Coordinates of C-alpha atoms and ligand atoms in Angstrom, one line a residue:
M1 CA -49.7 28.8 -23.8
S2 CA -49.7 26.5 -20.5
N3 CA -52.0 23.6 -21.4
H4 CA -51.4 23.5 -25.1
T5 CA -51.0 19.7 -26.5
R6 CA -48.4 20.5 -29.2
T7 CA -50.3 18.4 -31.4
F8 CA -53.0 19.8 -33.8
P9 CA -56.7 18.5 -33.4
S10 CA -57.5 15.4 -34.7
D11 CA -60.0 16.8 -37.3
F12 CA -57.4 19.4 -38.7
V13 CA -57.2 19.6 -42.3
W14 CA -54.0 18.5 -44.0
G15 CA -53.9 19.2 -47.6
A16 CA -51.9 20.5 -50.4
A17 CA -52.9 22.6 -53.3
A18 CA -52.6 23.2 -57.1
S19 CA -54.3 25.1 -59.6
S20 CA -55.9 24.2 -63.0
Y21 CA -53.8 26.0 -65.3
Q22 CA -50.8 25.3 -63.5
I23 CA -50.8 21.5 -63.9
E24 CA -53.3 20.6 -65.9
G25 CA -52.5 20.7 -69.4
G26 CA -54.7 19.4 -71.9
A27 CA -55.5 22.9 -73.6
E28 CA -55.4 22.0 -77.1
P29 CA -59.0 24.4 -78.5
S30 CA -60.7 20.7 -78.9
Q31 CA -60.2 19.9 -75.2
R32 CA -60.8 23.6 -73.7
G33 CA -61.7 27.2 -74.4
Q34 CA -58.7 29.4 -74.3
C35 CA -57.9 31.5 -71.4
I36 CA -56.1 34.7 -71.1
W37 CA -52.7 32.7 -70.0
D38 CA -53.0 30.8 -73.2
E39 CA -52.7 34.1 -75.2
F40 CA -50.2 35.7 -72.6
G41 CA -47.6 32.8 -73.0
R42 CA -47.6 33.4 -76.8
R43 CA -46.4 36.9 -76.4
P44 CA -42.7 37.1 -76.7
G45 CA -41.0 37.6 -73.6
M46 CA -43.9 37.6 -71.2
V47 CA -43.3 34.3 -69.5
R48 CA -39.5 33.2 -68.6
G49 CA -38.2 30.9 -71.4
G50 CA -41.3 31.3 -73.2
D51 CA -42.8 28.5 -71.1
T52 CA -46.5 27.8 -71.2
G53 CA -49.3 25.7 -69.6
R54 CA -49.7 23.8 -72.9
V55 CA -48.6 20.7 -71.5
A56 CA -47.8 21.5 -67.8
C57 CA -47.8 18.3 -65.5
E58 CA -50.5 16.5 -67.8
H59 CA -52.5 16.2 -65.0
V60 CA -55.8 15.8 -67.3
D61 CA -54.4 12.6 -68.3
R62 CA -52.4 11.4 -65.3
Y63 CA -54.8 12.4 -62.5
K64 CA -55.1 9.0 -61.5
E65 CA -51.6 8.6 -61.0
D66 CA -51.5 11.8 -59.1
V67 CA -54.3 10.8 -56.7
Q68 CA -52.1 7.9 -55.7
L69 CA -49.3 9.9 -54.9
M70 CA -51.8 12.1 -52.8
K71 CA -52.8 8.8 -51.1
A72 CA -49.1 7.9 -50.4
M73 CA -48.4 11.3 -48.8
G74 CA -51.3 10.5 -46.4
L75 CA -53.1 13.8 -47.8
K76 CA -56.8 14.1 -46.1
A77 CA -57.9 17.1 -48.6
Y78 CA -56.8 18.6 -51.5
R79 CA -57.3 21.9 -52.8
L80 CA -57.7 21.8 -56.7
S81 CA -59.5 24.6 -59.2
I82 CA -61.8 24.3 -62.0
C83 CA -60.6 25.9 -65.1
W84 CA -63.7 27.7 -66.3
P85 CA -63.2 27.6 -70.1
R86 CA -63.0 24.0 -69.7
V87 CA -66.5 23.8 -68.4
L88 CA -68.0 26.9 -70.5
P89 CA -65.4 27.2 -73.6
D90 CA -66.7 30.8 -74.3
G91 CA -67.5 31.7 -70.9
T92 CA -71.2 31.4 -70.9
G93 CA -73.7 29.5 -72.8
K94 CA -72.6 26.1 -74.3
V95 CA -71.3 23.4 -71.4
N96 CA -68.2 21.3 -72.4
E97 CA -69.5 17.7 -71.3
Q98 CA -65.9 16.3 -71.8
G99 CA -64.7 19.3 -69.6
L100 CA -67.0 18.7 -66.9
A101 CA -66.7 14.9 -66.9
F102 CA -62.8 15.4 -66.2
Y103 CA -64.0 16.9 -63.0
D104 CA -66.5 14.4 -62.1
N105 CA -63.9 11.8 -62.8
L106 CA -61.3 13.4 -60.7
I107 CA -63.7 14.4 -57.5
D108 CA -64.9 10.3 -57.6
E109 CA -61.3 9.2 -57.8
L110 CA -60.4 11.6 -54.8
L111 CA -63.4 10.6 -52.8
A112 CA -62.6 6.9 -53.6
N113 CA -59.3 7.6 -52.6
G114 CA -60.2 8.9 -49.0
I115 CA -59.4 12.8 -50.1
E116 CA -61.7 15.5 -49.8
P117 CA -61.7 17.9 -52.8
W118 CA -61.7 21.5 -51.7
V119 CA -62.8 23.1 -55.0
T120 CA -61.9 26.3 -55.9
L121 CA -64.1 28.1 -59.1
Y122 CA -61.4 30.8 -60.2
H123 CA -57.6 30.8 -60.1
W124 CA -56.9 33.3 -62.9
D125 CA -57.2 31.1 -65.9
Y126 CA -60.1 33.4 -67.0
P127 CA -62.0 32.6 -70.7
V128 CA -60.4 34.8 -73.6
A129 CA -64.1 34.9 -75.0
L130 CA -65.0 37.0 -71.9
H131 CA -62.0 39.1 -71.7
R132 CA -62.6 40.3 -75.4
R133 CA -66.1 41.5 -73.9
G134 CA -64.2 43.5 -71.2
G135 CA -63.5 41.1 -68.8
W136 CA -63.7 41.7 -65.2
L137 CA -64.5 45.4 -66.1
N138 CA -67.8 44.9 -67.8
P139 CA -70.7 45.5 -65.1
A140 CA -72.1 42.0 -66.5
S141 CA -69.0 40.6 -65.2
S142 CA -70.5 39.0 -62.1
D143 CA -73.4 37.6 -63.5
W144 CA -71.0 35.4 -66.1
F145 CA -69.1 34.3 -63.1
A146 CA -72.5 33.4 -61.3
E147 CA -73.7 31.4 -64.4
Y148 CA -70.3 29.3 -64.2
S149 CA -70.7 28.7 -60.7
R150 CA -74.1 27.5 -61.3
V151 CA -73.0 24.9 -64.0
V152 CA -70.4 23.9 -61.5
V153 CA -72.4 23.6 -58.4
D154 CA -75.1 21.5 -60.4
R155 CA -72.4 19.4 -61.2
L156 CA -70.5 18.5 -58.5
S157 CA -72.3 19.5 -55.4
D158 CA -73.8 15.9 -54.7
R159 CA -69.7 15.0 -53.9
V160 CA -68.1 18.5 -53.0
T161 CA -69.1 20.1 -50.1
K162 CA -66.0 22.8 -49.5
W163 CA -65.8 25.6 -51.9
F164 CA -63.8 28.4 -52.3
T165 CA -65.1 31.1 -55.0
I166 CA -62.3 33.2 -56.0
N167 CA -58.3 32.8 -55.4
E168 CA -56.1 35.9 -54.8
P169 CA -58.0 39.0 -56.3
Q170 CA -55.2 40.9 -55.0
V171 CA -52.5 39.4 -57.5
F172 CA -54.5 38.7 -60.6
I173 CA -55.9 42.5 -60.4
G174 CA -52.5 44.0 -58.9
I175 CA -50.0 42.4 -61.6
G176 CA -52.4 41.1 -64.5
F177 CA -54.1 44.6 -65.1
G178 CA -51.7 46.8 -62.5
T179 CA -48.2 46.3 -63.3
G180 CA -48.6 43.9 -66.4
E181 CA -46.5 41.1 -65.3
H182 CA -49.4 38.7 -65.3
A183 CA -52.1 37.9 -68.0
P184 CA -53.4 39.6 -69.8
G185 CA -50.3 42.0 -69.3
M186 CA -52.4 45.2 -68.9
K187 CA -51.3 48.5 -67.4
L188 CA -54.6 50.0 -66.2
S189 CA -55.2 53.0 -64.0
M190 CA -55.8 52.9 -60.0
D191 CA -59.6 54.1 -60.6
D192 CA -60.0 50.9 -63.0
Q193 CA -58.3 48.5 -61.0
L194 CA -61.0 49.5 -58.0
R195 CA -63.8 49.4 -60.7
M196 CA -62.4 46.0 -61.2
S197 CA -62.3 45.0 -57.8
H198 CA -65.6 46.0 -57.2
N199 CA -67.1 43.7 -59.8
V200 CA -65.0 40.9 -58.4
V201 CA -66.4 41.0 -54.8
L202 CA -69.8 41.1 -56.5
A203 CA -69.0 37.8 -58.6
H204 CA -68.1 36.4 -55.1
G205 CA -71.3 37.4 -54.1
K206 CA -73.6 36.2 -56.2
S207 CA -71.1 33.1 -56.5
A208 CA -71.4 32.5 -53.1
R209 CA -75.1 32.9 -53.2
I210 CA -75.5 30.1 -56.1
I211 CA -73.4 27.8 -53.9
R212 CA -75.7 28.3 -50.6
E213 CA -78.8 28.0 -52.8
H214 CA -78.1 25.4 -55.1
A215 CA -75.5 22.9 -53.5
K216 CA -77.1 19.4 -53.3
K217 CA -75.1 18.9 -50.0
E218 CA -74.7 21.4 -47.1
P219 CA -71.9 23.6 -48.2
M220 CA -69.3 25.2 -46.6
L221 CA -67.8 28.2 -48.3
G222 CA -65.0 30.6 -48.1
W223 CA -62.6 32.3 -50.6
A224 CA -58.7 32.5 -50.8
P225 CA -57.3 35.9 -51.0
V226 CA -53.7 36.8 -49.8
G227 CA -52.4 40.2 -48.3
V228 CA -49.7 41.9 -46.9
C229 CA -49.3 40.3 -43.1
G230 CA -47.2 42.6 -40.3
I231 CA -44.9 40.8 -37.7
P232 CA -44.5 42.4 -34.9
A233 CA -40.8 43.2 -34.0
T234 CA -40.9 42.5 -30.6
E235 CA -43.8 41.2 -28.8
S236 CA -44.7 44.9 -27.1
V237 CA -48.1 45.5 -27.0
E238 CA -46.5 48.9 -29.4
D239 CA -45.3 46.8 -32.1
I240 CA -48.3 44.3 -32.2
D241 CA -50.7 47.1 -32.8
A242 CA -47.9 48.3 -35.4
A243 CA -48.1 44.9 -37.1
R244 CA -52.0 44.9 -37.2
Q245 CA -52.3 48.1 -38.4
H246 CA -49.9 47.3 -41.2
T247 CA -51.9 44.1 -41.8
I248 CA -55.4 45.6 -41.9
G249 CA -55.0 49.1 -43.5
T250 CA -55.0 50.0 -47.3
G251 CA -51.6 51.3 -48.0
E252 CA -50.1 53.2 -50.7
N253 CA -51.7 50.4 -53.1
P254 CA -55.1 49.6 -51.8
I255 CA -55.3 46.5 -53.9
W256 CA -52.5 45.1 -52.1
S257 CA -54.5 45.3 -49.0
N258 CA -56.5 42.5 -47.4
T259 CA -59.4 45.0 -46.2
L260 CA -60.2 46.5 -49.8
F261 CA -61.5 42.7 -50.1
G262 CA -62.6 41.3 -46.9
D263 CA -64.2 44.5 -45.7
P264 CA -66.7 44.3 -48.4
V265 CA -67.1 40.3 -48.6
F266 CA -67.6 40.1 -44.8
F267 CA -68.9 43.2 -43.5
G268 CA -70.7 44.8 -46.4
S269 CA -68.5 48.1 -46.5
Y270 CA -65.3 49.2 -47.9
P271 CA -62.6 50.6 -45.3
E272 CA -63.8 53.8 -44.4
Q273 CA -60.6 55.4 -45.7
L274 CA -61.5 53.9 -49.4
E275 CA -64.8 55.3 -49.1
P276 CA -64.6 58.6 -50.6
R277 CA -62.6 57.2 -53.4
M278 CA -65.1 54.3 -54.0
D279 CA -67.5 56.8 -54.4
K280 CA -65.6 58.7 -57.1
V281 CA -64.6 55.9 -58.9
L282 CA -67.9 53.1 -58.6
H283 CA -71.5 53.7 -60.1
A284 CA -73.9 55.9 -58.3
G285 CA -75.5 52.6 -56.8
W286 CA -72.5 50.9 -55.5
R287 CA -73.9 50.8 -52.0
N288 CA -76.9 48.7 -53.1
D289 CA -74.4 46.2 -54.4
M290 CA -73.2 45.6 -50.7
K291 CA -75.9 43.3 -49.7
T292 CA -75.2 40.8 -52.6
V293 CA -71.4 40.8 -51.9
C294 CA -71.6 40.0 -48.1
Q295 CA -72.9 36.6 -47.9
P296 CA -72.5 34.5 -44.9
M297 CA -69.1 32.7 -45.0
D298 CA -68.2 29.6 -43.0
F299 CA -64.4 30.4 -42.7
Y300 CA -61.6 33.2 -43.6
G301 CA -59.3 31.4 -46.4
V302 CA -55.9 32.8 -46.9
N303 CA -53.1 32.2 -49.0
I304 CA -50.1 33.4 -46.6
Y305 CA -46.1 33.0 -47.9
R306 CA -44.5 35.9 -46.1
G307 CA -44.8 38.8 -43.9
D308 CA -43.1 42.3 -43.4
L309 CA -41.1 42.6 -39.9
V310 CA -43.1 45.5 -38.7
R311 CA -42.0 48.2 -35.2
A312 CA -44.0 51.3 -33.9
G313 CA -42.4 53.9 -35.3
Q314 CA -43.4 57.5 -34.2
D315 CA -47.1 58.0 -33.5
G316 CA -47.4 54.2 -33.1
K317 CA -47.5 54.3 -37.1
P318 CA -46.2 50.9 -38.5
S319 CA -42.7 51.3 -39.5
I320 CA -41.3 48.3 -41.8
I321 CA -38.0 47.0 -41.0
P322 CA -36.1 46.2 -44.4
P323 CA -34.8 42.7 -44.4
G324 CA -30.9 42.6 -43.9
V325 CA -28.4 41.0 -46.1
G326 CA -28.4 37.7 -43.9
T327 CA -32.1 37.3 -44.1
P328 CA -32.8 33.7 -45.4
R329 CA -34.7 33.4 -48.8
S330 CA -36.5 30.8 -50.9
D331 CA -35.4 30.6 -54.4
F332 CA -37.4 32.8 -55.6
G333 CA -36.1 35.1 -53.5
W334 CA -39.0 35.5 -50.7
E335 CA -37.8 35.9 -47.2
I336 CA -38.4 33.3 -45.1
T337 CA -40.5 34.4 -42.1
P338 CA -42.3 31.8 -40.0
D339 CA -44.0 33.8 -37.5
V340 CA -45.9 35.1 -40.2
L341 CA -48.5 32.5 -40.0
R342 CA -49.0 33.0 -36.4
W343 CA -49.4 36.9 -36.8
G344 CA -51.7 36.5 -39.9
A345 CA -53.9 34.4 -38.3
Q346 CA -54.6 36.0 -35.1
F347 CA -55.1 39.7 -37.1
L348 CA -57.3 38.0 -39.8
F349 CA -59.4 36.4 -37.0
E350 CA -59.3 39.2 -34.7
R351 CA -60.9 41.3 -37.6
Y352 CA -63.2 39.0 -39.6
Q353 CA -64.2 36.5 -36.6
K354 CA -64.1 33.4 -38.7
P355 CA -62.0 30.3 -38.5
I356 CA -58.7 30.6 -40.5
I357 CA -57.9 28.0 -43.0
I358 CA -54.4 28.5 -44.8
T359 CA -55.1 27.9 -48.3
E360 CA -51.9 28.4 -49.3
N361 CA -48.0 28.4 -48.2
G362 CA -44.9 27.4 -49.3
M363 CA -41.7 28.0 -51.0
S364 CA -39.8 27.5 -54.2
N365 CA -36.4 25.6 -53.9
A366 CA -33.6 24.4 -56.5
D367 CA -34.7 20.8 -56.2
W368 CA -33.2 18.0 -58.5
L369 CA -33.2 14.4 -58.5
D370 CA -29.6 13.1 -56.8
L371 CA -27.3 10.4 -57.7
S372 CA -29.5 7.8 -55.6
G373 CA -32.7 9.0 -57.3
R374 CA -34.4 11.1 -54.5
V375 CA -35.1 14.4 -54.3
Q376 CA -33.5 15.8 -51.1
D377 CA -35.1 19.3 -49.9
P378 CA -34.2 20.1 -46.2
Q379 CA -34.8 23.8 -47.0
R380 CA -39.0 23.1 -47.7
I381 CA -39.0 20.7 -44.8
D382 CA -37.4 23.4 -42.1
Y383 CA -40.0 25.3 -44.0
I384 CA -43.0 23.7 -43.2
A385 CA -41.6 22.8 -39.4
R386 CA -41.2 26.5 -38.5
H387 CA -44.4 27.5 -40.4
L388 CA -46.5 25.0 -38.8
R389 CA -45.0 25.7 -35.3
G390 CA -45.8 29.5 -36.0
L391 CA -49.5 28.6 -37.0
R392 CA -49.8 26.2 -33.7
L393 CA -48.7 29.2 -31.7
A394 CA -51.7 31.1 -32.9
M395 CA -53.7 28.0 -32.0
D396 CA -52.0 28.3 -28.4
D397 CA -53.6 31.5 -28.3
D398 CA -57.0 30.4 -29.2
I399 CA -57.2 31.6 -32.7
P400 CA -59.2 28.8 -34.4
V401 CA -57.7 27.3 -37.3
M402 CA -59.3 24.9 -39.3
G403 CA -56.6 23.4 -41.6
Y404 CA -53.4 24.1 -43.7
F405 CA -53.0 23.5 -47.2
H406 CA -49.3 23.2 -48.7
W407 CA -48.6 24.9 -52.0
S408 CA -47.9 22.8 -53.9
L409 CA -49.0 19.5 -54.8
M410 CA -46.3 19.1 -57.2
D411 CA -43.9 21.4 -59.5
N412 CA -45.7 23.3 -61.7
F413 CA -46.0 26.1 -64.1
E414 CA -45.5 29.2 -62.1
W415 CA -46.9 31.9 -64.1
A416 CA -44.8 34.5 -65.4
E417 CA -41.5 32.4 -64.0
G418 CA -42.6 29.3 -66.2
Y419 CA -40.9 26.2 -64.8
H420 CA -38.1 27.8 -63.2
Q421 CA -39.5 28.0 -59.6
R422 CA -40.4 24.6 -58.0
F423 CA -42.7 24.6 -55.2
G424 CA -43.7 21.3 -55.1
L425 CA -43.9 18.3 -52.3
I426 CA -43.6 16.0 -55.5
H427 CA -41.0 16.5 -58.0
V428 CA -42.0 16.7 -61.5
D429 CA -39.3 16.0 -64.8
F430 CA -41.2 18.4 -67.1
V431 CA -39.3 16.5 -70.3
T432 CA -40.6 12.9 -69.2
Q433 CA -43.4 13.9 -66.6
Q434 CA -41.6 11.2 -64.2
R435 CA -42.8 12.2 -60.7
T436 CA -40.9 11.6 -57.7
L437 CA -42.0 12.3 -53.8
K438 CA -39.5 14.6 -52.6
S439 CA -38.1 14.3 -48.8
S440 CA -40.5 16.9 -48.0
A441 CA -43.4 14.7 -49.0
Y442 CA -42.1 12.0 -46.6
Y443 CA -41.8 14.3 -43.7
Y444 CA -45.4 15.8 -44.5
R445 CA -46.6 12.7 -44.3
N446 CA -45.1 11.8 -41.0
V447 CA -46.4 15.3 -39.8
I448 CA -49.7 14.4 -41.0
E449 CA -49.7 11.0 -39.4
T450 CA -48.5 12.3 -35.9
D451 CA -51.0 14.9 -35.9
G452 CA -48.4 17.6 -36.4
A453 CA -46.4 16.3 -33.1
S454 CA -43.8 15.8 -35.2
I455 CA -42.6 19.3 -36.1
W456 CA -41.2 20.0 -32.6
E457 CA -38.6 17.1 -33.3
N458 CA -35.2 17.5 -35.1
T459 CA -36.4 17.9 -38.6
S460 CA -33.5 15.6 -40.3
R461 CA -33.9 12.8 -38.3
T462 CA -38.1 12.6 -38.9
S463 CA -38.0 12.9 -42.4
E464 CA -35.0 10.4 -42.7
G465 CA -36.7 8.3 -40.8
A466 CA -40.0 8.7 -42.6
E467 CA -38.4 8.0 -46.1
Q468 CA -37.1 4.7 -45.5
Ligands
NOJ1 C1 -50.2 32.1 -55.0 C2 -51.1 31.5 -56.3 O1 -52.5 31.2 -55.8 C3 -50.5 30.4 -56.6 O2 -51.2 30.0 -58.1 C4 -48.7 30.3 -57.0 O3 -48.3 29.5 -57.9 C5 -48.4 30.5 -55.7 N1 -48.8 31.9 -55.0 C6 -46.9 30.7 -55.7 O4 -46.4 32.0 -56.2

């Protein structure tokens, strides 16, 4: 802790993130193939307020304006995702030239404005045509994903060098196919969810291999899972170890763990305690898949929003301290636990030994335009400052952290919550499509300009100053 500079390295990747279905719009059948979220949104009662992503932020038409806003914020990088059925309307086979051209133009626009694209191949907009054929449960699903990856890599890898295969498998399996709260709204058994998780890591591996073998420019790749993170209640060795166990354990519901997904991808094996279960549910030769699943990776991307406070219980086992009535929460109700970036980065680096990149972190807030036409969001400013301080502490302890992507670039379609949760640095009026930089966007610009030094200052002063 003694010799840290309080700033971040000059090559630190300062970015913001969004995903295709959540912002693009341009969803008519003449524009792209249908995805499971199109269908899910039409089912009464599944998405709050009956909202859908049909229009979203009209990003397909407004991407130039959006890139200018990113530039105004001083972003160095933008994490975007590609909509699979926009590229391949049926998931495989015939390519939609118009769809690919959109991503071509977006990438060119970003690069022309000095913003590096970090591309995620799958962020939940699964082609309906493939879902009808069994989706991720079909043994062919990993080959479908590889075929799609090849089309994208052939087209974009002369300019794109940063790749993520899959976003948050825990969530799209756990609540898309477990609880049924997300598309496609199914409630499968745990055995089926585990079979699906195997196909998903295999799809990751095949895609990673395609990227490595076919990219025209030397690629750097990772993926963007999410998972449970423990925060030690005190800095005693016992509590730290309990928080670590909580972070790398497989808990009651293994689908929510870091290691059900991280271990096969980074080690080529499942956590020991899950092996007997995998033996029971997977096909006989599953171990032969592991060489394909485990491809060389350049970094450990991870989405982290909140963590559980953990202390060592009896026998040193993790014991979660439930949040109290006074715990600060976002508009979504998620607890604000800034130390999670410090400990999440540390525990995941310890386990996987890859530089960490925070691929998402952010909060929803009840933001609106005030009488002066500004959107003042001091909570988000405070959230950013606190979380970046937490991340910096991990770096002080020699954990390599490459970058930070704030979720989200702009307010957007928050899945089952529709347009009711605003996560953006940019406010979007969903009726007029008017964009307004929030105070937090100016604050973040200042953070980027100062290599992070300003996170240590009084946040109200730095954001006000920057906005003038
Ligand atoms: C993670 C998901 O990747 C993203 O799509 C979502 O909007 C945020 N979490 C916030 O819930």
